[in-house]
GROMACS .gro file of N, CA and C in nm:
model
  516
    1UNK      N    1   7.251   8.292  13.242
    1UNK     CA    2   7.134   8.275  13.325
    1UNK      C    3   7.127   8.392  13.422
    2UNK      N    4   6.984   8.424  13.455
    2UNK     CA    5   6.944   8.550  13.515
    2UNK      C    6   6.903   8.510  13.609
    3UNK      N    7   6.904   8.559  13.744
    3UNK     CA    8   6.791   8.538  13.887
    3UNK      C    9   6.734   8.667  13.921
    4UNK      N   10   6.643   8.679  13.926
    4UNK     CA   11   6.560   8.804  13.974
    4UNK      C   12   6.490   8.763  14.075
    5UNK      N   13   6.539   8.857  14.216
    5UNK     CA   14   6.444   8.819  14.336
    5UNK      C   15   6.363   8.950  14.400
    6UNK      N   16   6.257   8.911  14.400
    6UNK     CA   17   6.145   9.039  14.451
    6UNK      C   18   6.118   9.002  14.581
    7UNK      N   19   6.113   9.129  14.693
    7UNK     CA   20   6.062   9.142  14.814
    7UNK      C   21   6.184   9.048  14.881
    8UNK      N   22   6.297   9.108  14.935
    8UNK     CA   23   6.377   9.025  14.978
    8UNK      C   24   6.451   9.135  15.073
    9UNK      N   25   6.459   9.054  15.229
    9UNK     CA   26   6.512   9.190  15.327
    9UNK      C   27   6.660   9.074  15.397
   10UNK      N   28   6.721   9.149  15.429
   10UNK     CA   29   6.864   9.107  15.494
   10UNK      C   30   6.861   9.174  15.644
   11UNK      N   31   6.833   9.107  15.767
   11UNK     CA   32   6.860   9.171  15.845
   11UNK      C   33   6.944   9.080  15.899
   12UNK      N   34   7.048   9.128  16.040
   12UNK     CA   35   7.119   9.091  16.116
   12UNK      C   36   7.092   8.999  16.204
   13UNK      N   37   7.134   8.926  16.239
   13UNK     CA   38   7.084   8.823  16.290
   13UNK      C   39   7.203   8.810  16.453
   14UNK      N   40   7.128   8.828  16.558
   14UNK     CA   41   7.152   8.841  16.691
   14UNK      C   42   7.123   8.691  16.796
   15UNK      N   43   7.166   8.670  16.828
   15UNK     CA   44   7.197   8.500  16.873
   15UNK      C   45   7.097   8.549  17.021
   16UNK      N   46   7.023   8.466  17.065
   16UNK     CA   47   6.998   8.456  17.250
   16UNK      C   48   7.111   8.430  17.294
   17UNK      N   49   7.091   8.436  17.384
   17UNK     CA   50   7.260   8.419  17.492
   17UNK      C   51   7.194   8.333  17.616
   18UNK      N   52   7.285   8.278  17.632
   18UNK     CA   53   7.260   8.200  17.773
   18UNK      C   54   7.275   8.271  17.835
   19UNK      N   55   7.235   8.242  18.016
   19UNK     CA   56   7.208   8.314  18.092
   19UNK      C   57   7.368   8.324  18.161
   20UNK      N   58   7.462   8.241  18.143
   20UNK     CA   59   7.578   8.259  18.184
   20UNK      C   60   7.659   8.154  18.027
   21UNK      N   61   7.818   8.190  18.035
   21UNK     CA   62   7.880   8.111  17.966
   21UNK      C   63   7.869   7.962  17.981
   22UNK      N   64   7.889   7.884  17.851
   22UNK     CA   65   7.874   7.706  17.872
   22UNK      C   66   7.970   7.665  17.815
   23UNK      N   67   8.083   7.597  17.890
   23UNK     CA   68   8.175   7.561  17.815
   23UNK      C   69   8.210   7.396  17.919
   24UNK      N   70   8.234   7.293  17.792
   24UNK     CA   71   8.217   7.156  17.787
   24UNK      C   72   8.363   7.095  17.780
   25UNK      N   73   8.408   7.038  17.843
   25UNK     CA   74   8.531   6.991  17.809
   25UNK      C   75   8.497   6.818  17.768
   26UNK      N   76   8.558   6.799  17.650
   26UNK     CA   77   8.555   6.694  17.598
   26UNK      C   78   8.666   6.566  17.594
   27UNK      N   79   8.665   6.462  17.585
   27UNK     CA   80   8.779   6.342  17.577
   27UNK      C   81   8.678   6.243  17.474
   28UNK      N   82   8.758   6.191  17.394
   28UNK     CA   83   8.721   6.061  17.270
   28UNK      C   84   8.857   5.980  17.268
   29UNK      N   85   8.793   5.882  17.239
   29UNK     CA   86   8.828   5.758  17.249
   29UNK      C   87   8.895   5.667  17.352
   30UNK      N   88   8.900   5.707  17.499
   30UNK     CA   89   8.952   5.621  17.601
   30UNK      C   90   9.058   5.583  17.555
   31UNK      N   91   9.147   5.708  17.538
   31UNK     CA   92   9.333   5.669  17.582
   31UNK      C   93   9.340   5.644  17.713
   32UNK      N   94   9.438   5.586  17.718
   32UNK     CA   95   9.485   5.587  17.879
   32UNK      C   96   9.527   5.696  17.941
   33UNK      N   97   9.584   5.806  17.826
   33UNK     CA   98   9.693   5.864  17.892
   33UNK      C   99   9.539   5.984  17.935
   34UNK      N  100   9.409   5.937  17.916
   34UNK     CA  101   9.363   6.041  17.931
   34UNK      C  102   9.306   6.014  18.114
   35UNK      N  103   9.339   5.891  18.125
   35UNK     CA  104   9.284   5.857  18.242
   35UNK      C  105   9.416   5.903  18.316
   36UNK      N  106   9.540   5.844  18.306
   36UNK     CA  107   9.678   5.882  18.356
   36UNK      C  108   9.686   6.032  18.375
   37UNK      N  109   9.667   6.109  18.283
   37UNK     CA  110   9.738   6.225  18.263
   37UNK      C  111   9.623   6.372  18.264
   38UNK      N  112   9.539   6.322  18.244
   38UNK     CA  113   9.439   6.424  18.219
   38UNK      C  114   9.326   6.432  18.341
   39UNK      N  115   9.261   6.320  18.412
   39UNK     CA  116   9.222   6.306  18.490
   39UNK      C  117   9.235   6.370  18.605
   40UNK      N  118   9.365   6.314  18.629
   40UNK     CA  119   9.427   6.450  18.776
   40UNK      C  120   9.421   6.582  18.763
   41UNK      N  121   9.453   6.666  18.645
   41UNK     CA  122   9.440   6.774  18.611
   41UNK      C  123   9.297   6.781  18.665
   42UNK      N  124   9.196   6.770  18.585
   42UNK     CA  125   9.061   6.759  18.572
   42UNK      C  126   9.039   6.799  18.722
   43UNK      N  127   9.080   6.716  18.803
   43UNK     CA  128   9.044   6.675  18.951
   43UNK      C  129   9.109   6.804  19.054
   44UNK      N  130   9.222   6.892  19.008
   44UNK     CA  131   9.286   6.956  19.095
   44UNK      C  132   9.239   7.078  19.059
   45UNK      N  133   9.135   7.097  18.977
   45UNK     CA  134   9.097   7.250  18.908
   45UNK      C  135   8.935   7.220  18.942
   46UNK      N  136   8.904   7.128  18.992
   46UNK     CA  137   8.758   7.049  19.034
   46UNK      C  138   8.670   7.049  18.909
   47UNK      N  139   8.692   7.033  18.768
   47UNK     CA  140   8.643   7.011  18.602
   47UNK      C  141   8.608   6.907  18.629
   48UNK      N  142   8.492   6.898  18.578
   48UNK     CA  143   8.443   6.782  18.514
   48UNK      C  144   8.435   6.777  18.314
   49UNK      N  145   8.432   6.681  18.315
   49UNK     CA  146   8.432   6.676  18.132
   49UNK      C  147   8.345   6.519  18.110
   50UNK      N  148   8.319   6.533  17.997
   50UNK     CA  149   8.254   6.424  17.875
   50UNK      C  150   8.360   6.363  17.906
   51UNK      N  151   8.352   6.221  17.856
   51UNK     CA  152   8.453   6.115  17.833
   51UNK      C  153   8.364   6.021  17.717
   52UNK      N  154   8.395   6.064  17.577
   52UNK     CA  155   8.359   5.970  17.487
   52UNK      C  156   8.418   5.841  17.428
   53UNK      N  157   8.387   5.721  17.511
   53UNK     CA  158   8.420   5.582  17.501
   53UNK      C  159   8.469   5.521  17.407
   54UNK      N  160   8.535   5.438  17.342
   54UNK     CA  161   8.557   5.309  17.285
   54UNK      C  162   8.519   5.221  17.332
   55UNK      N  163   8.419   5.113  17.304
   55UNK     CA  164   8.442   4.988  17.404
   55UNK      C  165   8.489   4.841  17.352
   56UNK      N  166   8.551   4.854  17.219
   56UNK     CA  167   8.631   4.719  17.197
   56UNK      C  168   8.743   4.718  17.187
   57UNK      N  169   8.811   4.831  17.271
   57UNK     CA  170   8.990   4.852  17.353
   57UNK      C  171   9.041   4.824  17.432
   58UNK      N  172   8.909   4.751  17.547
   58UNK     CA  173   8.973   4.746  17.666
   58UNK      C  174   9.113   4.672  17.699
   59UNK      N  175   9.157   4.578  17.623
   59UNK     CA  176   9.241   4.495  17.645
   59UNK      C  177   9.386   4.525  17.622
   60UNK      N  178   9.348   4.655  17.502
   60UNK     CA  179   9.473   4.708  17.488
   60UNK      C  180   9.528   4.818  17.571
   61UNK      N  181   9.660   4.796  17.541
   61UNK     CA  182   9.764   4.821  17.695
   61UNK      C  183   9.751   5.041  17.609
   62UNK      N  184   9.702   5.046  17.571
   62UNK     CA  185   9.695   5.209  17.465
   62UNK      C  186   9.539   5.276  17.541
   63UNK      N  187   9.459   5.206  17.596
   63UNK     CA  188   9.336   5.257  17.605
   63UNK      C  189   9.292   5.219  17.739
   64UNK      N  190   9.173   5.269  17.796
   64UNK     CA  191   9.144   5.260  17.964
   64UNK      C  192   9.069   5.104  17.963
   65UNK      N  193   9.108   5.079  18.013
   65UNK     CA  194   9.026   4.925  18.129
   65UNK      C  195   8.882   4.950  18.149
   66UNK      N  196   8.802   4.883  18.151
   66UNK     CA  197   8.652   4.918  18.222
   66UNK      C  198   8.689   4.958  18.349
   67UNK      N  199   8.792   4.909  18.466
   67UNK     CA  200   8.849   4.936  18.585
   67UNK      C  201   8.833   5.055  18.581
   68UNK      N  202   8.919   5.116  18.469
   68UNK     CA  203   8.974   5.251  18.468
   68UNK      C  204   8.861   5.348  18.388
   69UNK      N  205   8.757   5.358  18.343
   69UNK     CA  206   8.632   5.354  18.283
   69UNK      C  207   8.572   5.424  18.423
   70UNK      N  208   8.543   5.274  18.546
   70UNK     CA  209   8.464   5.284  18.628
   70UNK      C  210   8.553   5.410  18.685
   71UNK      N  211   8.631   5.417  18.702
   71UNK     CA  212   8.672   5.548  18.839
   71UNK      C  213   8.646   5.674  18.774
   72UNK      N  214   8.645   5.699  18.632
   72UNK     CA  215   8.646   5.823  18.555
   72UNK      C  216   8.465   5.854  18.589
   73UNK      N  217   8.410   5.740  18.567
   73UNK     CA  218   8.291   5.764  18.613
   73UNK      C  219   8.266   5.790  18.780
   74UNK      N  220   8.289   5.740  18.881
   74UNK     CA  221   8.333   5.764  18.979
   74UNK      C  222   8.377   5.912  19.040
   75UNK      N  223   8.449   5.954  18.919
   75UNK     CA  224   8.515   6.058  18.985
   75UNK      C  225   8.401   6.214  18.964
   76UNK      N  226   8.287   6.124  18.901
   76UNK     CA  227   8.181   6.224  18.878
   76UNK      C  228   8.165   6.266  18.678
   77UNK      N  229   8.240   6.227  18.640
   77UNK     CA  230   8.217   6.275  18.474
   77UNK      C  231   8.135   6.176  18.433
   78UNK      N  232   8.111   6.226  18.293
   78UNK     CA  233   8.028   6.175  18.238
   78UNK      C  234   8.068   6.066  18.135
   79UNK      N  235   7.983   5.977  18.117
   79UNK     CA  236   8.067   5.855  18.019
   79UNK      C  237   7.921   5.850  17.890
   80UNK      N  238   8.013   5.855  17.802
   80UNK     CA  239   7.952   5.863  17.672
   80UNK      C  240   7.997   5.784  17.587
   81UNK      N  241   7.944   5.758  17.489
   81UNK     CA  242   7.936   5.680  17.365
   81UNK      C  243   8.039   5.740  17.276
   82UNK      N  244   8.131   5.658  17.225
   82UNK     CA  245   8.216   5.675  17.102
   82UNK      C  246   8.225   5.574  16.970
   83UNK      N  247   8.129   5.441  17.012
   83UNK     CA  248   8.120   5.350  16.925
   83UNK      C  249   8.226   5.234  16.984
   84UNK      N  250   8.208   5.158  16.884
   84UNK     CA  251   8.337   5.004  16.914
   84UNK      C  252   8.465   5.006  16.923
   85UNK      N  253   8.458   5.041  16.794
   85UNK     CA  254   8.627   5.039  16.717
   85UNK      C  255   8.625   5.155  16.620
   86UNK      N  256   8.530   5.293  16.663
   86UNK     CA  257   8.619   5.413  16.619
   86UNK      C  258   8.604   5.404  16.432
   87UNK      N  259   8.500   5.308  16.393
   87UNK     CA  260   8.520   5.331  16.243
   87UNK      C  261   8.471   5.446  16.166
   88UNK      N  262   8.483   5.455  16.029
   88UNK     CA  263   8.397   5.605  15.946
   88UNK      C  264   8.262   5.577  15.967
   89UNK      N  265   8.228   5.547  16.029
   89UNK     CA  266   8.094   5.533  16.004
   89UNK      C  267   7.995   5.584  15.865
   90UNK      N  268   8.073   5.668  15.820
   90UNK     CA  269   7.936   5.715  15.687
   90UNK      C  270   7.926   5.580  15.591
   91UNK      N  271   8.117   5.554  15.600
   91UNK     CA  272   8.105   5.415  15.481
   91UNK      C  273   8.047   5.238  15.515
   92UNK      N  274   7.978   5.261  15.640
   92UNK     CA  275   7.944   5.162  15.657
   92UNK      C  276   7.785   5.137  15.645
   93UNK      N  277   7.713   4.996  15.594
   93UNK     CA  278   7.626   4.963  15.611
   93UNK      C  279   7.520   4.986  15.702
   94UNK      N  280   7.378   5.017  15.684
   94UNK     CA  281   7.360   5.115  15.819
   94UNK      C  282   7.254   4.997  15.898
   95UNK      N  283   7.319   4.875  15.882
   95UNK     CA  284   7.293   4.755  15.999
   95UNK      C  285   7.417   4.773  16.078
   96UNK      N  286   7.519   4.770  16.009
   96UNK     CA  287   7.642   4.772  16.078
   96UNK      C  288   7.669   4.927  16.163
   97UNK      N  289   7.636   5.070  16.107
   97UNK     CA  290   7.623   5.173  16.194
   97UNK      C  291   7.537   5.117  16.340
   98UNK      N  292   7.392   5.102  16.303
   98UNK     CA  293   7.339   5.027  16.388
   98UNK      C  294   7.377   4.941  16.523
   99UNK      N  295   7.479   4.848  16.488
   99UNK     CA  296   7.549   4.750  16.536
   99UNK      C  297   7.694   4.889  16.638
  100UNK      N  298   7.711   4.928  16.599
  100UNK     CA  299   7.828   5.023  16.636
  100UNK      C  300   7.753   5.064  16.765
  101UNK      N  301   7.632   5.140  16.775
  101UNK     CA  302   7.569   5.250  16.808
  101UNK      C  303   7.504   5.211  16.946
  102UNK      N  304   7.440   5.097  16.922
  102UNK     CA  305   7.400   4.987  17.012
  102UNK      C  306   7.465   4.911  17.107
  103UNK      N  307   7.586   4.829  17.005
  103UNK     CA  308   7.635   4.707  17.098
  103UNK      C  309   7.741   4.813  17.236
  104UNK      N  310   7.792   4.990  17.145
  104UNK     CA  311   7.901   5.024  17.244
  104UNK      C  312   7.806   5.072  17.343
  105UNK      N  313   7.675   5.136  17.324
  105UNK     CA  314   7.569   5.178  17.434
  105UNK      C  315   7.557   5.072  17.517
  106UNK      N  316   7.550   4.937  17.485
  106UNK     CA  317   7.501   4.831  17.560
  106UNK      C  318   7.598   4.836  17.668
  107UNK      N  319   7.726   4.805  17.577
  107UNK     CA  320   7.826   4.731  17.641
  107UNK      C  321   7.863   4.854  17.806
  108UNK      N  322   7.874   5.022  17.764
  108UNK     CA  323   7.915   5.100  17.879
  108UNK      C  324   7.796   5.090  18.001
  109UNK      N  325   7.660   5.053  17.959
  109UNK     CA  326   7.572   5.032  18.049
  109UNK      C  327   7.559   4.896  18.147
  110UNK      N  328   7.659   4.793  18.055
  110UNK     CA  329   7.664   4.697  18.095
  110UNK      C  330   7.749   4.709  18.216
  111UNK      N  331   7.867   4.775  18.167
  111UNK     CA  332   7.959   4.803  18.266
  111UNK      C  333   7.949   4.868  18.394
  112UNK      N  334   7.928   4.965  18.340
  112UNK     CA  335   7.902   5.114  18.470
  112UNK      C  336   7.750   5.131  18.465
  113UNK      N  337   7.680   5.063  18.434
  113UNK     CA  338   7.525   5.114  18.471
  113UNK      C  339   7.414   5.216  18.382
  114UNK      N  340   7.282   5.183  18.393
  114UNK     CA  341   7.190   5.210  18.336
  114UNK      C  342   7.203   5.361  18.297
  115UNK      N  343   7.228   5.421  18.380
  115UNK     CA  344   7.228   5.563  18.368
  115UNK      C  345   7.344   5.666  18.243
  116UNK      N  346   7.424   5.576  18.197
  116UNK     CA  347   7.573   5.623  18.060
  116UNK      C  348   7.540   5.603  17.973
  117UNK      N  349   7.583   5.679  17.871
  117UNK     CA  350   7.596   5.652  17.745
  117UNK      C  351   7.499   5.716  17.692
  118UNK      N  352   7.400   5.823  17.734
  118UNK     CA  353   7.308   5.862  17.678
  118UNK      C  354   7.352   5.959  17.566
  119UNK      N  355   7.443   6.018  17.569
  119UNK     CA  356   7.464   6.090  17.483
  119UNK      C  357   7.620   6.025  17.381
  120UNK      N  358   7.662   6.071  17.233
  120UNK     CA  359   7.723   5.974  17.150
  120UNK      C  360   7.812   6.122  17.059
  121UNK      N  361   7.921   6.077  17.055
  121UNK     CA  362   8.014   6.157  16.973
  121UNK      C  363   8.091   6.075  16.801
  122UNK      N  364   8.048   6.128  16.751
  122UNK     CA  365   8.080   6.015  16.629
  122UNK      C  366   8.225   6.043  16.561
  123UNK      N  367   8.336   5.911  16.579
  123UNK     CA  368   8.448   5.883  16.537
  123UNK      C  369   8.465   5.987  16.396
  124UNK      N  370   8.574   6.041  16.405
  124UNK     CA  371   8.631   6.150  16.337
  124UNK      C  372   8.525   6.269  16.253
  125UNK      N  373   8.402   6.246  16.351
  125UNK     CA  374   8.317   6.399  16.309
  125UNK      C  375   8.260   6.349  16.197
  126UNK      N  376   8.280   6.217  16.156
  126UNK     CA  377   8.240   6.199  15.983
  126UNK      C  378   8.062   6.182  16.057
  127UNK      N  379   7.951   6.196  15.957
  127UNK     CA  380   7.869   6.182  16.042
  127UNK      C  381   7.761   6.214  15.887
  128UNK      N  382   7.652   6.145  15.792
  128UNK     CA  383   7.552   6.133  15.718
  128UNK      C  384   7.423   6.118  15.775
  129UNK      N  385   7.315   6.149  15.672
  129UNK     CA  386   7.207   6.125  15.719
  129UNK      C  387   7.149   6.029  15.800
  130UNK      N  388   7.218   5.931  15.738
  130UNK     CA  389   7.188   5.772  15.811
  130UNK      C  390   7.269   5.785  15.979
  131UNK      N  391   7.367   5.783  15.970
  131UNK     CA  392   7.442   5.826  16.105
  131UNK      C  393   7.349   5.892  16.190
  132UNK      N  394   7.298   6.012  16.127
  132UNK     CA  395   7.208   6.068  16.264
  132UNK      C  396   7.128   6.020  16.304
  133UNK      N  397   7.055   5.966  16.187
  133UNK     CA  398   6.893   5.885  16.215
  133UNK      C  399   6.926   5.762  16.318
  134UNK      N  400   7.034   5.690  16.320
  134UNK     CA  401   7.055   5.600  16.400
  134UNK      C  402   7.069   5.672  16.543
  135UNK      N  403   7.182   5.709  16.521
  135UNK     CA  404   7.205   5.831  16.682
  135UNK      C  405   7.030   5.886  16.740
  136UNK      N  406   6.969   5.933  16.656
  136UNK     CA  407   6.812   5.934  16.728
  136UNK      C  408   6.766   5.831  16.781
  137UNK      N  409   6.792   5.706  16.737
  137UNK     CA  410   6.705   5.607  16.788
  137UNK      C  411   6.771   5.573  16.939
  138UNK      N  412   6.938   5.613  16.961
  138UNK     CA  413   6.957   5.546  17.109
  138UNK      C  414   6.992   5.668  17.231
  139UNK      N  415   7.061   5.751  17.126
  139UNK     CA  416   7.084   5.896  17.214
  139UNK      C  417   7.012   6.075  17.211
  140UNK      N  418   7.064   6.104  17.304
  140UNK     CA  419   6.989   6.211  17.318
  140UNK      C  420   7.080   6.383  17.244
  141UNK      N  421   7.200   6.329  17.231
  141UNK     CA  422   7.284   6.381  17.139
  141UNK      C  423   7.373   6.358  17.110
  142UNK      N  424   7.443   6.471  16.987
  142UNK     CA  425   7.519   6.435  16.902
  142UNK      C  426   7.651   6.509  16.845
  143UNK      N  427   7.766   6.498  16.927
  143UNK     CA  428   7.881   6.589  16.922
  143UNK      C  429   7.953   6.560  16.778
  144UNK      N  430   7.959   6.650  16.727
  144UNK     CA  431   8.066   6.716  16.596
  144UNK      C  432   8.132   6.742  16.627
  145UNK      N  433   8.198   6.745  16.513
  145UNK     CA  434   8.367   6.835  16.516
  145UNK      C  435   8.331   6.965  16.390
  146UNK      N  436   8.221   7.022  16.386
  146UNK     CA  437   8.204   7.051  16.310
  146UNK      C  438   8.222   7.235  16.401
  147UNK      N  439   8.298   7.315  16.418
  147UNK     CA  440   8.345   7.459  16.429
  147UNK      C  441   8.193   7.524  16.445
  148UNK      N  442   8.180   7.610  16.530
  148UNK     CA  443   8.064   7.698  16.547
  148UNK      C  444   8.042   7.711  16.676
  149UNK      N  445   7.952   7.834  16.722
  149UNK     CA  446   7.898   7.819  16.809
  149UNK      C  447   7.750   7.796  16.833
  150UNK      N  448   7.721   7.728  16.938
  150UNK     CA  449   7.569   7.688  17.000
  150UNK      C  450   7.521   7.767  17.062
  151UNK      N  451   7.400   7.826  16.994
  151UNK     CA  452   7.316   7.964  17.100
  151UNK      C  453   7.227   7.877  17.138
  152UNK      N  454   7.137   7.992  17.249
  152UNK     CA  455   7.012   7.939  17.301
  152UNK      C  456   6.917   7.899  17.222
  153UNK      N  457   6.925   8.001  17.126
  153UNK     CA  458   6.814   7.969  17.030
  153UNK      C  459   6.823   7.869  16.930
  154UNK      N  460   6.928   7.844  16.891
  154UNK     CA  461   6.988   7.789  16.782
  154UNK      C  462   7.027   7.684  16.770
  155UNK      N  463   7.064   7.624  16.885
  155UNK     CA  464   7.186   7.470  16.888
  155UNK      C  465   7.080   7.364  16.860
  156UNK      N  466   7.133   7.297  16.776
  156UNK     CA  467   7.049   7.186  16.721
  156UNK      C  468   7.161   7.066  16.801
  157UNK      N  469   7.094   6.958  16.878
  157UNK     CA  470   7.134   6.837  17.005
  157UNK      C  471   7.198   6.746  16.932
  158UNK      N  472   7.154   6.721  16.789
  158UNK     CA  473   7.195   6.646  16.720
  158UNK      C  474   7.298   6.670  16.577
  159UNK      N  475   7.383   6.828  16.639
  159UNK     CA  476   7.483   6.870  16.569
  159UNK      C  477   7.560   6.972  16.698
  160UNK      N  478   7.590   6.890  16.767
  160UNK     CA  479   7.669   7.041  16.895
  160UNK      C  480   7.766   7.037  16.848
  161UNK      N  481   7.848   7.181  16.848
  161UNK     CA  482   7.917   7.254  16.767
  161UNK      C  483   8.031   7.247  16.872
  162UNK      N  484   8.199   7.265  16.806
  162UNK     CA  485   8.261   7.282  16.890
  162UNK      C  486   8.342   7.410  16.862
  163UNK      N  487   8.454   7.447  16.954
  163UNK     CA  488   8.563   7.533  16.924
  163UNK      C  489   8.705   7.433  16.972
  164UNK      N  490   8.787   7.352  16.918
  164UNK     CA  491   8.899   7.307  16.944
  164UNK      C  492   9.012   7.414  16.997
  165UNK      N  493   9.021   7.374  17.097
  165UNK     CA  494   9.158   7.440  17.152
  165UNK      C  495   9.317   7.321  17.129
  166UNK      N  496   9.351   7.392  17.056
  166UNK     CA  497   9.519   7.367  17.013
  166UNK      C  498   9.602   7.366  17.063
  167UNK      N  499   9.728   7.372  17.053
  167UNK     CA  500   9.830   7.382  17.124
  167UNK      C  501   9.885   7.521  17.073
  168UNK      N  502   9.821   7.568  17.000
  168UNK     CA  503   9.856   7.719  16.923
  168UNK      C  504   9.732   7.778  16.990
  169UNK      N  505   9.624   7.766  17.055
  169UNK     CA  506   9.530   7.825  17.077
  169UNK      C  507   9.578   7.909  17.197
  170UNK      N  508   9.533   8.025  17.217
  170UNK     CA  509   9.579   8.182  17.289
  170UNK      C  510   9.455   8.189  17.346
  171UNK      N  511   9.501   8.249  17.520
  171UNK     CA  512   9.369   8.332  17.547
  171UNK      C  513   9.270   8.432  17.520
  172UNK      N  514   9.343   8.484  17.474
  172UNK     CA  515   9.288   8.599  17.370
  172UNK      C  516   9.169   8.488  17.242
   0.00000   0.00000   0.00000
C-alpha cells in the first residue's frame, strides 16, 4: 500500500508562555501521613497545594479524618475530588462512575462547604470517554497523570498534564 500526500507543510510549533512560571503541587488520596508529614512542610515554605480527597476512608486509622480534612482546608489549600474508594473507574458502569463523582463531591461539600470539590483528579490516571463526560457534568477540571506540559495556548482543563517529581528527580 501507497500514500501520496499533496500540499503538505511541517512547521515548528512554538507554545505561548505564561506570563510567569505555574507550578501546582499536588496530594491524592488523603493519607494521613500527608496531613502528618507533608502539611507542615507545606506550611514552613508558605506552599499551598491541591489535596485530592477520598471520602469513604475516613474511619480508617491510614487516611485523614474530615477533622483532619477541615484544617488542610483551613490552612488555606485547596480540597478536591478524588472519588469514594479510589476505584478504575474506566471498568465501571457509568451509573456507578456517576455515583463515584457525585456522592464524593457531595459528601466534601457536605463537610467543609459549598465552595470544594470543584475541581476532580481521577484514581490512578485511568480515565475514558465516559469518565470525562461525567467529570463535565460536576467539575471544572480534570488532573492526569498523563506526562506533558500545559501551555497557554494549549492546556485542555479536562486533561492537565503533569511532570512527577521522584525521588530520583534532580534539579537540573
Amino acid at each position: 500500500v501507497r500514500l501520496a500526500v499533496d500540499d503538505v507543510s511541517l512547521t515548528e510549533y512554538v507554545p505561548a508562555r505564561f506570563d510567569k512560571a505555574r507550578v501546582s503541587l499536588t496530594f491524592d488520596d488523603a493519607w494521613r501521613s500527608q496531613y502528618t508529614n507533608g502539611l507542615p512542610v507545606l506550611a514552613r515554605y508558605g506552599m499551598k497545594a491541591t489535596f485530592y480527597l477520598l471520602t469513604g476512608v475516613t474511619a480508617d486509622p491510614d487516611y485523614m479524618t474530615k477533622a483532619q480534612m477541615a484544617a488542610v482546608q483551613a490552612a488555606g489549600h485547596e480540597i478536591a475530588s478524588h472519588t469514594i474508594d479510589h476505584p478504575h473507574l474506566p471498568t465501571l458502569s457509568a451509573a456507578e462512575i456517576d455515583r463515584q463523582l457525585r456522592q464524593s463531591q457531595a459528601d466534601l461539600r457536605t463537610w467543609l462547604g459549598a465552595g470544594v470539590a470543584k475541581n476532580f483528579c481521577t484514581p490512578y490516571g485511568e480515565y475514558n470517554a465516559t469518565v470525562i463526560s461525567t467529570v463535565k457534568k460536576y467539575y471544572r477540571s480534570h488532573r492526569s497523570t498523563d506526562e506533558g506540559f500545559n501551555t497557554k495556548d494549549r492546556t485542555d482543563v479536562y486533561n492537565i498534564k503533569v511532570q512527577n517529581i521522584l525521588g530520583t528527580t534532580t534539579p537540573d
